[in-house]
């Protein structure tokens, strides 16, 4: 399967600052990337679907101006949490797919906003 | 829309005992079904999947799941668990087409006791 990396793995930032999370598909042409969010001891919730070269599609209730997603190439997507607040603290996970059912997940990024 | 119900949030079981983690889903369209495993502070790993064909699917580490269309279930079983099986297990569904996101259940925490 595809190897997917995320950077950073952990980040602590102050309230009001912005944080960028990278999702890289190391050996796979990812036409579509998904961003999920996981609260402690809860399931993954889809935030947005990102197709290479086009604007991301956000799920209901997810603020597109707060969670900026860029999918500029077939191997890289970024999620920027703007003006982060403590309630944005969560585990953010990306997955990639090349058009089939198979999704490959990154290891996740733990964001803590103080 | 699809939804997934995992009735048990936590399942403690003694080592070498059998275990069943329950998963029920609802969908108005045909779906693919998945089980993922998540170890602490890590991303998700695909355990097994049902796409079509034989309703009983097996993983390389002894887990198996059976798709039951009439009961809309996809329960996960293992006849004899090991300490290393301690993890969070997520059942997920997607529409049976490519590039579609996964809908996850809330997860079941399997704790294997020595």
CSV table of C-alpha atoms in Angstrom, one decimal:
chain,number,residue,atom,x,y,z
A,1,UNK,CA,0.0,0.0,0.0
A,2,UNK,CA,0.9,3.7,-0.1
A,3,UNK,CA,3.1,5.3,2.5
A,4,UNK,CA,1.6,8.5,3.9
A,5,UNK,CA,3.4,10.9,6.2
A,6,UNK,CA,2.2,13.8,8.2
A,7,UNK,CA,4.3,16.6,9.6
A,8,UNK,CA,4.5,17.6,12.4
A,9,UNK,CA,3.4,14.6,14.4
A,10,UNK,CA,2.8,16.8,17.4
A,11,UNK,CA,2.5,20.5,17.7
A,12,UNK,CA,1.7,22.9,20.6
A,13,UNK,CA,0.7,26.4,19.8
A,14,UNK,CA,-0.7,29.4,21.5
A,15,UNK,CA,-4.2,30.6,21.1
A,16,UNK,CA,-4.6,32.9,18.2
A,17,UNK,CA,-1.7,31.6,16.1
A,18,UNK,CA,-1.9,29.5,12.9
A,19,UNK,CA,-0.6,26.0,12.4
A,20,UNK,CA,0.1,24.2,9.2
A,21,UNK,CA,-0.1,20.4,8.9
A,22,UNK,CA,1.3,18.6,5.9
A,23,UNK,CA,0.2,15.3,4.5
A,24,UNK,CA,2.5,13.7,2.0
A,25,UNK,CA,1.9,10.6,-0.2
A,26,UNK,CA,5.4,9.3,-0.6
A,27,UNK,CA,4.9,6.7,-3.3
A,28,UNK,CA,1.4,7.2,-4.6
A,29,UNK,CA,-0.4,9.6,-6.9
A,30,UNK,CA,-3.2,10.8,-4.6
A,31,UNK,CA,-5.9,12.3,-6.7
A,32,UNK,CA,-8.0,12.7,-3.6
A,33,UNK,CA,-7.1,13.3,0.0
A,34,UNK,CA,-9.4,13.3,3.0
A,35,UNK,CA,-8.9,15.2,6.2
A,36,UNK,CA,-10.4,13.7,9.4
A,37,UNK,CA,-10.5,15.0,12.9
A,38,UNK,CA,-10.6,12.7,16.0
A,39,UNK,CA,-11.5,13.9,19.5
A,40,UNK,CA,-10.2,11.9,22.4
A,41,UNK,CA,-11.9,8.5,22.7
A,42,UNK,CA,-14.2,9.3,19.8
A,43,UNK,CA,-14.4,8.3,16.2
A,44,UNK,CA,-12.9,10.0,13.1
A,45,UNK,CA,-15.1,12.7,11.6
A,46,UNK,CA,-14.6,13.8,8.0
A,47,UNK,CA,-13.7,17.5,7.7
A,48,UNK,CA,-13.1,17.9,4.0
A,49,UNK,CA,-12.4,16.2,0.7
A,50,UNK,CA,-9.5,17.6,-1.3
A,51,UNK,CA,-9.0,16.9,-5.0
A,52,UNK,CA,-5.7,17.9,-6.6
A,53,UNK,CA,-5.9,21.2,-8.3
A,54,UNK,CA,-9.3,22.2,-7.1
A,55,UNK,CA,-11.0,23.7,-4.1
A,56,UNK,CA,-11.7,21.4,-1.1
A,57,UNK,CA,-15.2,20.4,-0.3
A,58,UNK,CA,-16.0,20.9,3.4
A,59,UNK,CA,-18.5,18.9,5.5
A,60,UNK,CA,-21.4,20.7,7.1
A,61,UNK,CA,-20.3,22.5,10.2
A,62,UNK,CA,-16.6,22.8,9.2
A,63,UNK,CA,-15.5,26.4,8.7
A,64,UNK,CA,-13.6,26.7,5.5
A,65,UNK,CA,-12.1,30.0,6.5
A,66,UNK,CA,-10.7,28.5,9.7
A,67,UNK,CA,-9.4,25.2,8.2
A,68,UNK,CA,-7.7,26.1,5.0
A,69,UNK,CA,-6.9,23.1,2.8
A,70,UNK,CA,-4.5,23.2,-0.2
A,71,UNK,CA,-3.9,20.3,-2.5
A,72,UNK,CA,-1.5,21.7,-4.9
A,73,UNK,CA,0.1,18.4,-6.1
A,74,UNK,CA,-0.6,14.7,-6.3
A,75,UNK,CA,1.7,14.1,-3.3
A,76,UNK,CA,1.0,17.0,-1.0
A,77,UNK,CA,-2.0,18.4,0.8
A,78,UNK,CA,-1.8,20.9,3.7
A,79,UNK,CA,-4.3,21.8,6.4
A,80,UNK,CA,-3.9,25.2,8.1
A,81,UNK,CA,-5.7,25.9,11.3
A,82,UNK,CA,-6.0,29.6,11.4
A,83,UNK,CA,-6.4,31.6,14.6
A,84,UNK,CA,-6.4,28.4,16.6
A,85,UNK,CA,-8.3,28.1,19.9
A,86,UNK,CA,-8.2,25.5,22.6
A,87,UNK,CA,-11.3,23.8,21.2
A,88,UNK,CA,-9.3,23.1,18.0
A,89,UNK,CA,-7.1,20.8,20.0
A,90,UNK,CA,-7.5,17.4,18.4
A,91,UNK,CA,-5.9,14.6,16.4
A,92,UNK,CA,-5.9,15.4,12.7
A,93,UNK,CA,-5.5,12.5,10.3
A,94,UNK,CA,-5.3,12.6,6.5
A,95,UNK,CA,-5.9,9.8,4.1
A,96,UNK,CA,-5.2,9.4,0.4
A,97,UNK,CA,-6.8,7.5,-2.4
A,98,UNK,CA,-6.1,7.1,-6.1
A,99,UNK,CA,-9.6,6.5,-7.3
A,100,UNK,CA,-10.4,3.1,-5.8
A,101,UNK,CA,-11.9,2.1,-2.5
A,102,UNK,CA,-8.5,1.8,-0.9
A,103,UNK,CA,-7.6,4.6,1.5
A,104,UNK,CA,-4.2,5.0,3.1
A,105,UNK,CA,-4.0,6.9,6.3
A,106,UNK,CA,-1.3,9.1,7.7
A,107,UNK,CA,0.0,8.6,11.3
A,108,UNK,CA,-1.9,11.7,12.4
A,109,UNK,CA,-0.9,15.1,14.0
A,110,UNK,CA,-1.8,15.9,17.5
A,111,UNK,CA,-2.5,19.6,17.9
A,112,UNK,CA,-2.7,21.2,21.3
A,113,UNK,CA,-3.7,24.8,21.6
A,114,UNK,CA,-2.9,26.5,24.9
B,1,UNK,CA,-26.1,8.6,3.8
B,2,UNK,CA,-24.4,5.8,5.7
B,3,UNK,CA,-24.0,5.3,9.4
B,4,UNK,CA,-22.2,2.8,11.6
B,5,UNK,CA,-23.0,1.6,15.0
B,6,UNK,CA,-20.5,-0.1,17.3
B,7,UNK,CA,-22.5,-1.1,20.3
B,8,UNK,CA,-19.6,-1.8,22.6
B,9,UNK,CA,-17.3,1.1,23.5
B,10,UNK,CA,-15.0,-1.2,25.6
B,11,UNK,CA,-14.4,-4.9,25.6
B,12,UNK,CA,-12.1,-6.5,28.2
B,13,UNK,CA,-11.1,-10.1,27.5
B,14,UNK,CA,-8.6,-12.5,28.9
B,15,UNK,CA,-5.6,-13.6,26.9
B,16,UNK,CA,-6.3,-16.6,24.6
B,17,UNK,CA,-10.1,-16.1,25.0
B,18,UNK,CA,-12.3,-15.5,22.0
B,19,UNK,CA,-13.7,-12.1,21.2
B,20,UNK,CA,-16.4,-10.5,19.0
B,21,UNK,CA,-16.6,-6.8,18.3
B,22,UNK,CA,-20.0,-5.9,16.9
B,23,UNK,CA,-20.7,-3.6,14.0
B,24,UNK,CA,-24.0,-2.7,12.4
B,25,UNK,CA,-24.5,-0.3,9.5
B,26,UNK,CA,-27.2,1.4,7.6
B,27,UNK,CA,-27.1,2.6,4.0
B,28,UNK,CA,-29.5,3.1,1.2
B,29,UNK,CA,-26.9,2.1,-1.3
B,30,UNK,CA,-24.4,-0.8,-1.6
B,31,UNK,CA,-21.3,-0.3,0.5
B,32,UNK,CA,-17.9,-1.5,1.1
B,33,UNK,CA,-17.1,-2.5,4.7
B,34,UNK,CA,-13.9,-2.2,6.6
B,35,UNK,CA,-12.3,-2.8,10.0
B,36,UNK,CA,-9.4,-0.6,11.0
B,37,UNK,CA,-7.1,-0.9,14.1
B,38,UNK,CA,-5.5,2.1,15.8
B,39,UNK,CA,-2.7,1.7,18.4
B,40,UNK,CA,-2.1,4.6,20.8
B,41,UNK,CA,-1.0,7.8,19.2
B,42,UNK,CA,-0.9,6.2,15.8
B,43,UNK,CA,-2.9,6.4,12.6
B,44,UNK,CA,-5.3,3.8,11.3
B,45,UNK,CA,-4.2,0.5,9.8
B,46,UNK,CA,-6.6,-1.5,7.6
B,47,UNK,CA,-7.3,-4.9,9.3
B,48,UNK,CA,-9.7,-6.4,6.7
B,49,UNK,CA,-12.3,-5.4,4.2
B,50,UNK,CA,-15.4,-6.7,2.4
B,51,UNK,CA,-15.9,-5.5,-1.2
B,52,UNK,CA,-17.8,-8.4,-2.8
B,53,UNK,CA,-17.8,-12.1,-3.1
B,54,UNK,CA,-17.3,-14.4,-0.1
B,55,UNK,CA,-19.0,-12.9,2.9
B,56,UNK,CA,-16.3,-14.2,5.3
B,57,UNK,CA,-13.1,-12.2,5.1
B,58,UNK,CA,-9.9,-12.9,7.1
B,59,UNK,CA,-6.8,-11.0,8.1
B,60,UNK,CA,-3.3,-12.3,8.4
B,61,UNK,CA,-3.2,-12.1,12.2
B,62,UNK,CA,-6.2,-14.3,12.9
B,63,UNK,CA,-9.1,-11.8,12.8
B,64,UNK,CA,-12.1,-12.5,10.6
B,65,UNK,CA,-15.4,-10.7,9.9
B,66,UNK,CA,-18.6,-11.8,8.2
B,67,UNK,CA,-20.8,-9.6,6.1
B,68,UNK,CA,-24.5,-10.3,6.8
B,69,UNK,CA,-26.6,-8.3,4.5
B,70,UNK,CA,-30.0,-9.3,6.1
B,71,UNK,CA,-28.8,-8.2,9.5
B,72,UNK,CA,-26.7,-5.3,8.1
B,73,UNK,CA,-23.8,-6.4,10.3
B,74,UNK,CA,-20.0,-6.9,9.9
B,75,UNK,CA,-18.9,-8.3,13.2
B,76,UNK,CA,-15.2,-8.9,13.9
B,77,UNK,CA,-14.1,-12.1,15.6
B,78,UNK,CA,-10.9,-13.7,16.8
B,79,UNK,CA,-10.8,-17.2,18.4
B,80,UNK,CA,-7.9,-16.5,20.6
B,81,UNK,CA,-6.6,-13.0,21.5
B,82,UNK,CA,-3.1,-11.9,22.4
B,83,UNK,CA,-1.9,-9.0,24.6
B,84,UNK,CA,-0.7,-7.3,21.4
B,85,UNK,CA,-4.3,-7.1,20.1
B,86,UNK,CA,-5.0,-4.4,22.7
B,87,UNK,CA,-6.1,-1.4,20.6
B,88,UNK,CA,-9.0,0.6,19.3
B,89,UNK,CA,-11.0,-1.0,16.5
B,90,UNK,CA,-13.1,1.0,14.1
B,91,UNK,CA,-15.7,-0.3,11.8
B,92,UNK,CA,-16.2,1.8,8.7
B,93,UNK,CA,-18.3,1.9,5.5
B,94,UNK,CA,-18.1,3.7,2.2
B,95,UNK,CA,-20.2,3.8,-0.9
B,96,UNK,CA,-19.1,1.1,-3.3
B,97,UNK,CA,-17.3,3.4,-5.6
B,98,UNK,CA,-14.0,5.0,-5.7
B,99,UNK,CA,-12.9,8.3,-4.1
B,100,UNK,CA,-15.5,8.3,-1.4
B,101,UNK,CA,-14.8,9.1,2.2
B,102,UNK,CA,-15.3,6.6,5.0
B,103,UNK,CA,-17.9,6.8,7.7
B,104,UNK,CA,-16.6,5.4,10.9
B,105,UNK,CA,-18.3,4.0,14.0
B,106,UNK,CA,-17.3,5.3,17.4
B,107,UNK,CA,-14.8,2.6,18.0
B,108,UNK,CA,-14.4,-0.3,20.4
B,109,UNK,CA,-11.5,-0.4,22.8
B,110,UNK,CA,-10.3,-4.0,23.1
B,111,UNK,CA,-8.3,-4.6,26.2
B,112,UNK,CA,-6.6,-8.0,26.5
B,113,UNK,CA,-5.9,-9.0,30.1
B,114,UNK,CA,-3.0,-11.3,31.0
